[in-house]
Amino acid sequence: RTPIAVLISGTGSNLAALLRAAEEPGCPYDVVGVIADRPAPGLEHARAAGIPTDVVRLADHPDRPAWDRALAEVVTRWNPELLVLAGFMKLLGPPLLEAFGGRILNTHPALLPSFPGAHGVRDALAHGVKITGVSVIEVDAGVDTGRILAQAAVEVLEDDTEATLHERIKAVEQPLLVNVVQRLAAAL
Ligand code: GAR
């Protein structure tokens, strides 16, 4: 099984989906560690599954490069072959990009290249699009600019709020992300 590390900042519903899939006998990956940039509630999913976790906060480091290095140290300690950003709300710095170039995935709650950044759902809603969705991409140094690996569409409903729309996007996002991670892990 290909060892993967997952990076999160939030509730970790995508992490939970990755962990559930990993319990199936034929799954081609194992989650070997979960790291967060804050005490994210989603870390509980990893703890419940007995998977090592760590929190590396930007505020605990003198500057961004020092935080980048600390993050890379923790991640590489687990020897993963693939990194999955599952609701990780910070940009990765050079240490991880160089160590894992082409083997870092991110999931984003919009149809890229539309609505990149931290508020994909809110921005799509504000723009008034009728169809939005989710994109699973390869991470590069830009903000959601990497190669698109998979997408799925979600209809925007008349009375949607950011929360209701994001909920429906997540329902589509979780199986899509699991599918892409399984595909890439199987090929490594
Ligand atoms: C996911 O919908 C993910 O696409 C989004 O954060 C959510 C995390 O949910 N990521 C971004 O917006 C990255 N720009 P989760 O913590 O329940 O998995």
Short mmCIF file of C-alpha atoms and ligand atoms in Angstrom, two decimals:
data_model
loop_
_atom_site.label_atom_id
_atom_site.label_comp_id
_atom_site.label_asym_id
_atom_site.label_seq_id
_atom_site.Cartn_x
_atom_site.Cartn_y
_atom_site.Cartn_z
CA ARG A 1 0.00 0.00 0.00
CA THR A 2 1.22 3.50 -0.85
CA PRO A 3 1.79 5.60 2.30
CA ILE A 4 0.00 8.95 2.16
CA ALA A 5 -0.06 11.96 4.51
CA VAL A 6 -3.09 14.23 4.75
CA LEU A 7 -2.99 17.94 5.61
CA ILE A 8 -6.10 19.61 7.04
CA SER A 9 -7.26 22.84 8.65
CA GLY A 10 -10.94 22.17 9.35
CA THR A 11 -13.61 19.60 10.08
CA GLY A 12 -11.91 16.86 8.11
CA SER A 13 -14.89 15.33 6.32
CA ASN A 14 -12.65 14.57 3.35
CA LEU A 15 -10.07 13.05 5.67
CA ALA A 16 -12.81 10.90 7.21
CA ALA A 17 -13.79 9.66 3.74
CA LEU A 18 -10.15 8.81 2.96
CA LEU A 19 -9.87 6.93 6.27
CA ARG A 20 -13.10 4.99 5.67
CA ALA A 21 -11.92 3.93 2.22
CA ALA A 22 -8.56 2.85 3.67
CA GLU A 23 -10.38 0.32 5.85
CA GLU A 24 -11.44 -1.62 2.76
CA PRO A 25 -9.15 -4.56 1.99
CA GLY A 26 -8.37 -3.60 -1.61
CA CYS A 27 -7.50 0.05 -0.91
CA PRO A 28 -4.13 0.92 -2.51
CA TYR A 29 -3.07 3.48 0.16
CA ASP A 30 -2.53 3.78 3.89
CA VAL A 31 -2.85 7.09 5.75
CA VAL A 32 0.42 7.26 7.72
CA GLY A 33 0.00 10.69 9.29
CA VAL A 34 -2.27 13.73 9.47
CA ILE A 35 -0.97 17.23 10.02
CA ALA A 36 -2.83 20.48 10.65
CA ASP A 37 -1.80 24.13 10.84
CA ARG A 38 -4.13 24.65 13.81
CA PRO A 39 -5.90 22.41 16.35
CA ALA A 40 -8.40 21.38 13.68
CA PRO A 41 -11.44 19.36 14.83
CA GLY A 42 -10.80 16.98 11.93
CA LEU A 43 -7.71 15.61 13.71
CA GLU A 44 -10.14 13.60 15.83
CA HIS A 45 -10.85 11.33 12.84
CA ALA A 46 -7.16 10.43 12.69
CA ARG A 47 -6.84 9.95 16.44
CA ALA A 48 -9.88 7.66 16.44
CA ALA A 49 -8.19 5.57 13.74
CA GLY A 50 -4.92 5.44 15.71
CA ILE A 51 -3.04 7.46 13.11
CA PRO A 52 -0.23 9.83 14.16
CA THR A 53 -1.12 13.53 14.09
CA ASP A 54 0.76 16.76 14.53
CA VAL A 55 -0.11 20.46 14.64
CA VAL A 56 2.40 22.94 13.21
CA ARG A 57 1.18 26.51 13.74
CA LEU A 58 2.52 29.44 11.80
CA ALA A 59 2.26 31.56 14.98
CA ASP A 60 4.73 29.26 16.78
CA HIS A 61 7.46 30.00 14.22
CA PRO A 62 9.52 33.15 13.67
CA ASP A 63 8.60 33.43 10.01
CA ARG A 64 6.99 31.66 7.09
CA PRO A 65 10.15 29.88 5.86
CA ALA A 66 10.69 28.45 9.37
CA TRP A 67 7.10 27.18 9.41
CA ASP A 68 7.55 25.71 5.92
CA ARG A 69 10.63 23.82 7.13
CA ALA A 70 8.91 22.57 10.30
CA LEU A 71 5.95 21.32 8.28
CA ALA A 72 8.26 19.50 5.87
CA GLU A 73 10.17 17.91 8.75
CA VAL A 74 7.05 16.44 10.30
CA VAL A 75 5.65 15.22 7.01
CA THR A 76 8.88 13.60 5.81
CA ARG A 77 9.30 11.82 9.16
CA TRP A 78 6.29 9.67 8.21
CA ASN A 79 7.84 8.78 4.82
CA PRO A 80 4.71 9.31 2.72
CA GLU A 81 4.86 8.96 -1.05
CA LEU A 82 1.84 11.16 -1.69
CA LEU A 83 0.48 14.25 0.10
CA VAL A 84 -3.21 15.11 0.09
CA LEU A 85 -4.39 18.60 1.03
CA ALA A 86 -7.92 18.01 2.28
CA GLY A 87 -9.15 21.43 3.34
CA PHE A 88 -5.65 22.69 4.16
CA MET A 89 -6.03 26.47 4.01
CA LYS A 90 -2.40 27.56 3.61
CA LEU A 91 -0.06 27.57 0.64
CA LEU A 92 2.79 25.09 0.76
CA GLY A 93 6.32 26.48 0.66
CA PRO A 94 9.37 25.35 -1.31
CA PRO A 95 10.54 22.57 1.07
CA LEU A 96 7.44 20.39 0.53
CA LEU A 97 6.93 21.44 -3.10
CA GLU A 98 10.50 20.39 -3.89
CA ALA A 99 10.37 17.14 -1.91
CA PHE A 100 7.00 16.03 -3.31
CA GLY A 101 6.77 17.83 -6.67
CA GLY A 102 3.96 16.25 -8.71
CA ARG A 103 2.89 14.07 -5.77
CA ILE A 104 0.75 16.61 -3.90
CA LEU A 105 -3.01 16.77 -4.45
CA ASN A 106 -5.47 19.43 -3.41
CA THR A 107 -9.24 19.47 -3.46
CA HIS A 108 -11.01 22.75 -4.09
CA PRO A 109 -14.76 23.49 -3.79
CA ALA A 110 -15.26 25.15 -7.20
CA LEU A 111 -14.75 24.42 -10.87
CA LEU A 112 -11.24 25.76 -11.41
CA PRO A 113 -9.95 27.95 -12.94
CA SER A 114 -13.05 29.77 -11.66
CA PHE A 115 -13.10 30.86 -8.04
CA PRO A 116 -9.66 29.87 -6.72
CA GLY A 117 -8.53 30.75 -3.20
CA ALA A 118 -9.95 30.45 0.28
CA HIS A 119 -13.61 31.19 -0.50
CA GLY A 120 -14.49 29.14 -3.58
CA VAL A 121 -18.06 28.46 -2.50
CA ARG A 122 -18.82 32.01 -1.34
CA ASP A 123 -17.28 33.54 -4.47
CA ALA A 124 -19.24 31.27 -6.83
CA LEU A 125 -22.48 32.09 -5.00
CA ALA A 126 -21.74 35.82 -5.08
CA HIS A 127 -21.05 35.66 -8.80
CA GLY A 128 -24.43 34.03 -9.39
CA VAL A 129 -23.23 30.96 -11.30
CA LYS A 130 -25.85 28.25 -11.73
CA ILE A 131 -23.36 25.38 -11.82
CA THR A 132 -20.32 25.05 -9.62
CA GLY A 133 -18.58 21.98 -8.23
CA VAL A 134 -15.31 20.54 -7.09
CA SER A 135 -11.85 20.18 -8.59
CA VAL A 136 -9.07 17.82 -7.56
CA ILE A 137 -5.77 19.24 -8.74
CA GLU A 138 -2.04 18.72 -8.62
CA VAL A 139 -0.43 21.32 -6.35
CA ASP A 140 2.14 23.73 -7.75
CA ALA A 141 3.51 27.00 -6.35
CA GLY A 142 0.43 29.01 -7.42
CA VAL A 143 -2.97 29.41 -5.80
CA ASP A 144 -5.08 26.55 -7.23
CA THR A 145 -3.25 26.73 -10.57
CA GLY A 146 -2.02 23.14 -10.83
CA ARG A 147 -3.08 20.54 -13.38
CA ILE A 148 -6.71 19.50 -13.02
CA LEU A 149 -7.04 15.77 -12.33
CA ALA A 150 -10.81 15.47 -11.84
CA GLN A 151 -13.90 17.63 -11.58
CA ALA A 152 -17.57 17.16 -10.77
CA ALA A 153 -20.43 19.62 -11.19
CA VAL A 154 -22.96 20.67 -8.56
CA GLU A 155 -26.07 22.69 -9.30
CA VAL A 156 -26.59 25.94 -7.37
CA LEU A 157 -30.13 26.12 -6.00
CA GLU A 158 -32.23 29.28 -5.75
CA ASP A 159 -32.17 29.41 -1.94
CA ASP A 160 -28.62 28.15 -1.39
CA THR A 161 -26.45 29.67 1.32
CA GLU A 162 -22.70 29.18 1.45
CA ALA A 163 -23.29 26.43 4.03
CA THR A 164 -25.97 24.48 2.13
CA LEU A 165 -24.08 24.69 -1.15
CA HIS A 166 -20.81 23.64 0.50
CA GLU A 167 -22.57 20.66 2.10
CA ARG A 168 -23.75 19.42 -1.32
CA ILE A 169 -20.32 20.05 -2.81
CA LYS A 170 -18.70 18.02 -0.03
CA ALA A 171 -21.04 15.09 -0.72
CA VAL A 172 -19.67 14.98 -4.29
CA GLU A 173 -16.14 15.93 -3.28
CA GLN A 174 -15.48 13.08 -0.87
CA PRO A 175 -15.93 10.16 -3.30
CA LEU A 176 -14.17 12.10 -6.07
CA LEU A 177 -11.11 12.75 -3.89
CA VAL A 178 -10.99 9.14 -2.68
CA ASN A 179 -11.17 7.97 -6.27
CA VAL A 180 -8.29 10.17 -7.46
CA VAL A 181 -6.12 9.29 -4.46
CA GLN A 182 -6.74 5.58 -5.04
CA ARG A 183 -5.92 5.92 -8.72
CA LEU A 184 -2.64 7.75 -8.08
CA ALA A 185 -1.66 5.55 -5.13
CA ALA A 186 -2.20 2.43 -7.23
CA ALA A 187 0.09 3.84 -9.92
CA LEU A 188 2.98 4.62 -7.52
C1 GAR B 1 -13.40 21.21 1.42
O1 GAR B 1 -14.62 21.45 0.78
C2 GAR B 1 -12.24 21.66 0.53
O2 GAR B 1 -12.53 21.59 -0.83
C3 GAR B 1 -12.06 23.08 0.97
O3 GAR B 1 -12.23 23.05 2.35
C4 GAR B 1 -13.22 22.06 2.67
C5 GAR B 1 -12.73 21.26 3.83
O4 GAR B 1 -13.73 20.44 4.32
N1 GAR B 1 -10.76 23.55 0.58
C6 GAR B 1 -10.53 24.79 0.14
O5 GAR B 1 -11.37 25.66 0.10
C7 GAR B 1 -9.09 25.03 -0.31
N2 GAR B 1 -8.98 26.26 -1.01
P1 GAR B 1 -13.42 19.25 5.33
O6 GAR B 1 -12.50 19.82 6.42
O7 GAR B 1 -14.74 18.86 5.89
O8 GAR B 1 -12.75 18.15 4.55
#
